[in-house]
Amino acid sequence: GIFGSPVGAGGAGGGGNGTWYLSQFLQSSTPGTPNTGGGGGGGAYYSEFGGSNGGSGIVIVRYKSAVQVCNECGTDYYYNGSLCVSCPVGSSSPPGATTACKCPKDYHRKVDGGVYSCAACAKGTTRPAGDTVPGGDATTCSAGSSSSPPPPPPSS
């Protein structure tokens, strides 16, 4: 600035003020505000006082939107490691973090060409509830008292 005239504020982003001089009073420049990237104030014209330091830079970090992984599935869905998929035919699952579905009482795990399902036990045979699908080998029903006829499979 020129003797007797104040110097304006520093640049945007927290810049410091410049030096100014009025008769016997000298006001030194001020540094830029930290973490704003603003510059320091300028020095006075005909003065041994130089400008001040600029403000420290800032870092702007941007994140891509989070991809929500479906590992808590709704009723009759299970998490296959990538997403929630519908339970195999005849099976069911409660809502929540589950990786398989279950066959009801008097149904067994059936595997046909890599496709899993729950199939009804033949009349006069039974199987406890709990075979998990998909996964594992086919299961069979045992002789015993079963519901006659077996209950219909849960809808999925």
PDB file of N, CA and C in Angstrom, residues 38 48 104:
ATOM      1  N   GLY A  38      -5.626 -19.563   2.068  1.00  0.00           N
ATOM      2  CA  GLY A  38      -5.577 -18.131   1.779  1.00  0.00           C
ATOM      3  C   GLY A  38      -4.153 -17.603   1.868  1.00  0.00           C
ATOM      4  N   GLU A  48      10.530  -1.993   5.520  1.00  0.00           N
ATOM      5  CA  GLU A  48      11.321  -3.206   5.674  1.00  0.00           C
ATOM      6  C   GLU A  48      10.445  -4.392   6.068  1.00  0.00           C
ATOM      7  N   PRO A 104     -39.142 -77.069   5.655  1.00  0.00           N
ATOM      8  CA  PRO A 104     -40.023 -77.312   6.807  1.00  0.00           C
ATOM      9  C   PRO A 104     -40.070 -78.808   7.149  1.00  0.00           C
TER      10      PRO A 104
END
